[in-house]
């Protein structure tokens, strides 16, 4: 990444950054990066533009794309705006015997302003201590603040949350994100809304929301699921 000078770079974006160096270098050794950049980067630009000064971006990916996305976000937000990489671990589905079975997704967390972002740890659900005998009874009863590794099961195929949408995410996962990084009455935005889990969680927590998707199945599912808040 480099600072753009007058008349240089094929794209000058926020903070005066030119992204041609990042894109050209990575595309030179992996052709797939070019298509992925063209698909994802314009949406990340809009996310940066719309994000409030104290806002936070959570980008949920699987392990095969996370390295591309992190380079994009470093270029767009600045490396100083990187807050966390959350690992969502689960245990469901087939298991290969030819390598370590992949049972996690990655969530990249970037803030608009590193000096002013909102994070309310008191609103986050707590987890039980693995060794409760090593802490006070009060702490054991309250539980501990989650780390950047989250163990949470997927949506149960027979559970009440199930909508039938193939990539539906569990409400517990999104509830933690919304509770930590927004206040009641704030707006939240999902560019890849799918089954509308973020909207459903936001509505229950008193947040306003915008859900975006072009898949007809997703729109049909969301219209039914989000009806109480529309």
mmCIF file of N, CA and C in Angstrom, residues 81-145:
data_model
loop_
_atom_site.group_PDB
_atom_site.id
_atom_site.type_symbol
_atom_site.label_atom_id
_atom_site.label_comp_id
_atom_site.label_asym_id
_atom_site.label_seq_id
_atom_site.Cartn_x
_atom_site.Cartn_y
_atom_site.Cartn_z
ATOM 1 N N UNK A 81 -6.619 0.500 12.225
ATOM 2 C CA UNK A 81 -8.045 0.323 12.502
ATOM 3 C C UNK A 81 -8.436 -1.131 12.685
ATOM 4 N N UNK A 82 -7.493 -2.038 12.527
ATOM 5 C CA UNK A 82 -7.758 -3.455 12.774
ATOM 6 C C UNK A 82 -7.910 -3.682 14.272
ATOM 7 N N UNK A 83 -9.041 -4.258 14.687
ATOM 8 C CA UNK A 83 -9.311 -4.468 16.108
ATOM 9 C C UNK A 83 -9.115 -5.924 16.522
ATOM 10 N N UNK A 84 -9.697 -6.849 15.757
ATOM 11 C CA UNK A 84 -9.634 -8.267 16.120
ATOM 12 C C UNK A 84 -9.820 -9.148 14.902
ATOM 13 N N UNK A 85 -9.340 -10.371 15.014
ATOM 14 C CA UNK A 85 -9.807 -11.458 14.154
ATOM 15 C C UNK A 85 -10.448 -12.486 15.073
ATOM 16 N N UNK A 86 -11.758 -12.612 14.958
ATOM 17 C CA UNK A 86 -12.503 -13.545 15.802
ATOM 18 C C UNK A 86 -12.586 -14.895 15.086
ATOM 19 N N UNK A 87 -12.361 -15.949 15.821
ATOM 20 C CA UNK A 87 -12.517 -17.304 15.309
ATOM 21 C C UNK A 87 -13.821 -17.871 15.848
ATOM 22 N N UNK A 88 -14.757 -18.168 14.940
ATOM 23 C CA UNK A 88 -15.989 -18.830 15.340
ATOM 24 C C UNK A 88 -15.819 -20.333 15.114
ATOM 25 N N UNK A 89 -15.744 -21.073 16.190
ATOM 26 C CA UNK A 89 -15.533 -22.517 16.118
ATOM 27 C C UNK A 89 -16.843 -23.258 16.355
ATOM 28 N N UNK A 90 -17.064 -24.301 15.578
ATOM 29 C CA UNK A 90 -18.277 -25.117 15.704
ATOM 30 C C UNK A 90 -17.901 -26.570 15.442
ATOM 31 N N UNK A 91 -18.828 -27.462 15.599
ATOM 32 C CA UNK A 91 -18.531 -28.883 15.445
ATOM 33 C C UNK A 91 -19.734 -29.585 14.838
ATOM 34 N N UNK A 92 -19.812 -29.537 13.515
ATOM 35 C CA UNK A 92 -20.942 -30.164 12.840
ATOM 36 C C UNK A 92 -20.543 -30.463 11.405
ATOM 37 N N UNK A 93 -21.099 -31.517 10.838
ATOM 38 C CA UNK A 93 -20.859 -31.838 9.442
ATOM 39 C C UNK A 93 -19.779 -32.890 9.251
ATOM 40 N N UNK A 94 -19.445 -33.137 7.997
ATOM 41 C CA UNK A 94 -18.507 -34.204 7.641
ATOM 42 C C UNK A 94 -17.096 -33.891 8.125
ATOM 43 N N UNK A 95 -16.311 -34.946 8.303
ATOM 44 C CA UNK A 95 -14.924 -34.808 8.761
ATOM 45 C C UNK A 95 -14.000 -35.576 7.818
ATOM 46 N N UNK A 96 -13.107 -34.868 7.190
ATOM 47 C CA UNK A 96 -12.119 -35.516 6.348
ATOM 48 C C UNK A 96 -11.080 -36.230 7.198
ATOM 49 N N UNK A 97 -10.484 -37.253 6.631
ATOM 50 C CA UNK A 97 -9.392 -37.956 7.313
ATOM 51 C C UNK A 97 -8.058 -37.707 6.619
ATOM 52 N N UNK A 98 -8.048 -36.778 5.670
ATOM 53 C CA UNK A 98 -6.840 -36.481 4.908
ATOM 54 C C UNK A 98 -6.136 -35.209 5.383
ATOM 55 N N UNK A 99 -6.771 -34.488 6.319
ATOM 56 C CA UNK A 99 -6.169 -33.281 6.901
ATOM 57 C C UNK A 99 -6.932 -32.963 8.181
ATOM 58 N N UNK A 100 -6.496 -31.911 8.884
ATOM 59 C CA UNK A 100 -7.257 -31.469 10.053
ATOM 60 C C UNK A 100 -8.604 -30.931 9.582
ATOM 61 N N UNK A 101 -9.720 -31.457 10.058
ATOM 62 C CA UNK A 101 -11.033 -30.986 9.596
ATOM 63 C C UNK A 101 -11.234 -29.499 9.907
ATOM 64 N N UNK A 102 -11.703 -28.760 8.916
ATOM 65 C CA UNK A 102 -11.936 -27.321 9.071
ATOM 66 C C UNK A 102 -13.296 -27.096 9.726
ATOM 67 N N UNK A 103 -13.283 -26.592 10.946
ATOM 68 C CA UNK A 103 -14.516 -26.352 11.699
ATOM 69 C C UNK A 103 -14.509 -24.960 12.327
ATOM 70 N N UNK A 104 -14.170 -23.971 11.520
ATOM 71 C CA UNK A 104 -14.238 -22.603 12.028
ATOM 72 C C UNK A 104 -14.423 -21.636 10.869
ATOM 73 N N UNK A 105 -14.973 -20.477 11.184
ATOM 74 C CA UNK A 105 -15.023 -19.338 10.277
ATOM 75 C C UNK A 105 -14.239 -18.192 10.913
ATOM 76 N N UNK A 106 -13.910 -17.202 10.108
ATOM 77 C CA UNK A 106 -13.167 -16.023 10.587
ATOM 78 C C UNK A 106 -14.046 -14.791 10.502
ATOM 79 N N UNK A 107 -13.952 -13.930 11.502
ATOM 80 C CA UNK A 107 -14.672 -12.654 11.502
ATOM 81 C C UNK A 107 -13.647 -11.548 11.722
ATOM 82 N N UNK A 108 -13.407 -10.755 10.695
ATOM 83 C CA UNK A 108 -12.481 -9.628 10.803
ATOM 84 C C UNK A 108 -13.213 -8.421 11.363
ATOM 85 N N UNK A 109 -12.582 -7.728 12.296
ATOM 86 C CA UNK A 109 -13.217 -6.600 12.974
ATOM 87 C C UNK A 109 -12.347 -5.358 12.781
ATOM 88 N N UNK A 110 -12.917 -4.343 12.133
ATOM 89 C CA UNK A 110 -12.232 -3.070 11.898
ATOM 90 C C UNK A 110 -13.104 -1.927 12.408
ATOM 91 N N UNK A 111 -12.461 -0.883 12.900
ATOM 92 C CA UNK A 111 -13.192 0.279 13.396
ATOM 93 C C UNK A 111 -12.910 1.481 12.496
ATOM 94 N N UNK A 112 -13.869 2.379 12.429
ATOM 95 C CA UNK A 112 -13.701 3.573 11.599
ATOM 96 C C UNK A 112 -12.653 4.510 12.206
ATOM 97 N N UNK A 113 -12.744 4.703 13.510
ATOM 98 C CA UNK A 113 -11.828 5.609 14.207
ATOM 99 C C UNK A 113 -11.260 4.884 15.426
ATOM 100 N N UNK A 114 -9.982 4.517 15.406
ATOM 101 C CA UNK A 114 -9.408 3.773 16.533
ATOM 102 C C UNK A 114 -9.453 4.517 17.862
ATOM 103 N N UNK A 115 -9.639 5.824 17.806
ATOM 104 C CA UNK A 115 -9.672 6.609 19.043
ATOM 105 C C UNK A 115 -11.083 6.835 19.564
ATOM 106 N N UNK A 116 -12.112 6.376 18.817
ATOM 107 C CA UNK A 116 -13.474 6.756 19.209
ATOM 108 C C UNK A 116 -14.495 5.634 19.047
ATOM 109 N N UNK A 117 -14.073 4.404 18.787
ATOM 110 C CA UNK A 117 -15.052 3.352 18.509
ATOM 111 C C UNK A 117 -15.805 2.945 19.780
ATOM 112 N N UNK A 118 -17.039 2.464 19.575
ATOM 113 C CA UNK A 118 -17.893 2.038 20.685
ATOM 114 C C UNK A 118 -17.711 0.543 20.927
ATOM 115 N N UNK A 119 -17.460 0.169 22.178
ATOM 116 C CA UNK A 119 -17.416 -1.238 22.565
ATOM 117 C C UNK A 119 -17.868 -1.335 24.012
ATOM 118 N N UNK A 120 -18.995 -2.025 24.250
ATOM 119 C CA UNK A 120 -19.577 -2.117 25.587
ATOM 120 C C UNK A 120 -19.500 -3.562 26.076
ATOM 121 N N UNK A 121 -18.458 -3.868 26.814
ATOM 122 C CA UNK A 121 -18.262 -5.240 27.290
ATOM 123 C C UNK A 121 -19.329 -5.643 28.302
ATOM 124 N N UNK A 122 -19.950 -4.675 28.976
ATOM 125 C CA UNK A 122 -20.979 -5.007 29.960
ATOM 126 C C UNK A 122 -22.232 -5.588 29.318
ATOM 127 N N UNK A 123 -22.438 -5.300 28.024
ATOM 128 C CA UNK A 123 -23.622 -5.795 27.321
ATOM 129 C C UNK A 123 -23.405 -7.177 26.697
ATOM 130 N N UNK A 124 -22.187 -7.673 26.747
ATOM 131 C CA UNK A 124 -21.862 -8.941 26.094
ATOM 132 C C UNK A 124 -22.244 -10.105 26.995
ATOM 133 N N UNK A 125 -22.825 -11.151 26.414
ATOM 134 C CA UNK A 125 -23.134 -12.360 27.177
ATOM 135 C C UNK A 125 -21.851 -12.987 27.717
ATOM 136 N N UNK A 126 -21.921 -13.580 28.863
ATOM 137 C CA UNK A 126 -20.744 -14.151 29.519
ATOM 138 C C UNK A 126 -20.651 -15.648 29.274
ATOM 139 N N UNK A 127 -19.438 -16.156 29.412
ATOM 140 C CA UNK A 127 -19.183 -17.584 29.263
ATOM 141 C C UNK A 127 -18.746 -18.158 30.607
ATOM 142 N N UNK A 128 -19.020 -19.433 30.857
ATOM 143 C CA UNK A 128 -18.564 -20.036 32.119
ATOM 144 C C UNK A 128 -17.048 -20.193 32.143
ATOM 145 N N UNK A 129 -16.468 -20.031 33.310
ATOM 146 C CA UNK A 129 -15.044 -20.281 33.477
ATOM 147 C C UNK A 129 -14.774 -21.778 33.329
ATOM 148 N N UNK A 130 -13.676 -22.124 32.666
ATOM 149 C CA UNK A 130 -13.314 -23.527 32.512
ATOM 150 C C UNK A 130 -12.802 -24.105 33.832
ATOM 151 N N UNK A 131 -12.277 -23.241 34.691
ATOM 152 C CA UNK A 131 -11.815 -23.675 36.015
ATOM 153 C C UNK A 131 -12.418 -22.747 37.055
ATOM 154 N N UNK A 132 -13.721 -22.866 37.324
ATOM 155 C CA UNK A 132 -14.387 -21.915 38.230
ATOM 156 C C UNK A 132 -13.819 -21.922 39.641
ATOM 157 N N UNK A 133 -13.168 -23.006 40.031
ATOM 158 C CA UNK A 133 -12.597 -23.060 41.358
ATOM 159 C C UNK A 133 -11.411 -22.142 41.560
ATOM 160 N N UNK A 134 -10.878 -21.596 40.470
ATOM 161 C CA UNK A 134 -9.706 -20.724 40.556
ATOM 162 C C UNK A 134 -10.083 -19.251 40.665
ATOM 163 N N UNK A 135 -11.393 -18.946 40.614
ATOM 164 C CA UNK A 135 -11.840 -17.560 40.741
ATOM 165 C C UNK A 135 -12.830 -17.468 41.893
ATOM 166 N N UNK A 136 -13.176 -16.256 42.262
ATOM 167 C CA UNK A 136 -14.125 -16.068 43.351
ATOM 168 C C UNK A 136 -15.511 -16.570 42.951
ATOM 169 N N UNK A 137 -16.321 -16.848 43.951
ATOM 170 C CA UNK A 137 -17.677 -17.320 43.683
ATOM 171 C C UNK A 137 -18.473 -16.291 42.888
ATOM 172 N N UNK A 138 -18.227 -14.994 43.166
ATOM 173 C CA UNK A 138 -18.917 -13.933 42.436
ATOM 174 C C UNK A 138 -18.547 -13.956 40.962
ATOM 175 N N UNK A 139 -17.254 -14.088 40.673
ATOM 176 C CA UNK A 139 -16.816 -14.147 39.277
ATOM 177 C C UNK A 139 -17.345 -15.397 38.584
ATOM 178 N N UNK A 140 -17.315 -16.513 39.283
ATOM 179 C CA UNK A 140 -17.799 -17.758 38.692
ATOM 180 C C UNK A 140 -19.276 -17.665 38.342
ATOM 181 N N UNK A 141 -20.056 -17.004 39.202
ATOM 182 C CA UNK A 141 -21.488 -16.859 38.946
ATOM 183 C C UNK A 141 -21.758 -15.942 37.760
ATOM 184 N N UNK A 142 -20.944 -14.903 37.614
ATOM 185 C CA UNK A 142 -21.133 -13.965 36.512
ATOM 186 C C UNK A 142 -20.625 -14.511 35.184
ATOM 187 N N UNK A 143 -19.550 -15.296 35.225
ATOM 188 C CA UNK A 143 -18.937 -15.778 33.996
ATOM 189 C C UNK A 143 -17.889 -14.806 33.501
ATOM 190 N N UNK A 144 -17.191 -15.202 32.453
ATOM 191 C CA UNK A 144 -16.094 -14.383 31.943
ATOM 192 C C UNK A 144 -16.437 -13.779 30.593
ATOM 193 N N UNK A 145 -15.786 -12.666 30.304
ATOM 194 C CA UNK A 145 -15.946 -12.031 29.000
ATOM 195 C C UNK A 145 -15.344 -12.932 27.929
#
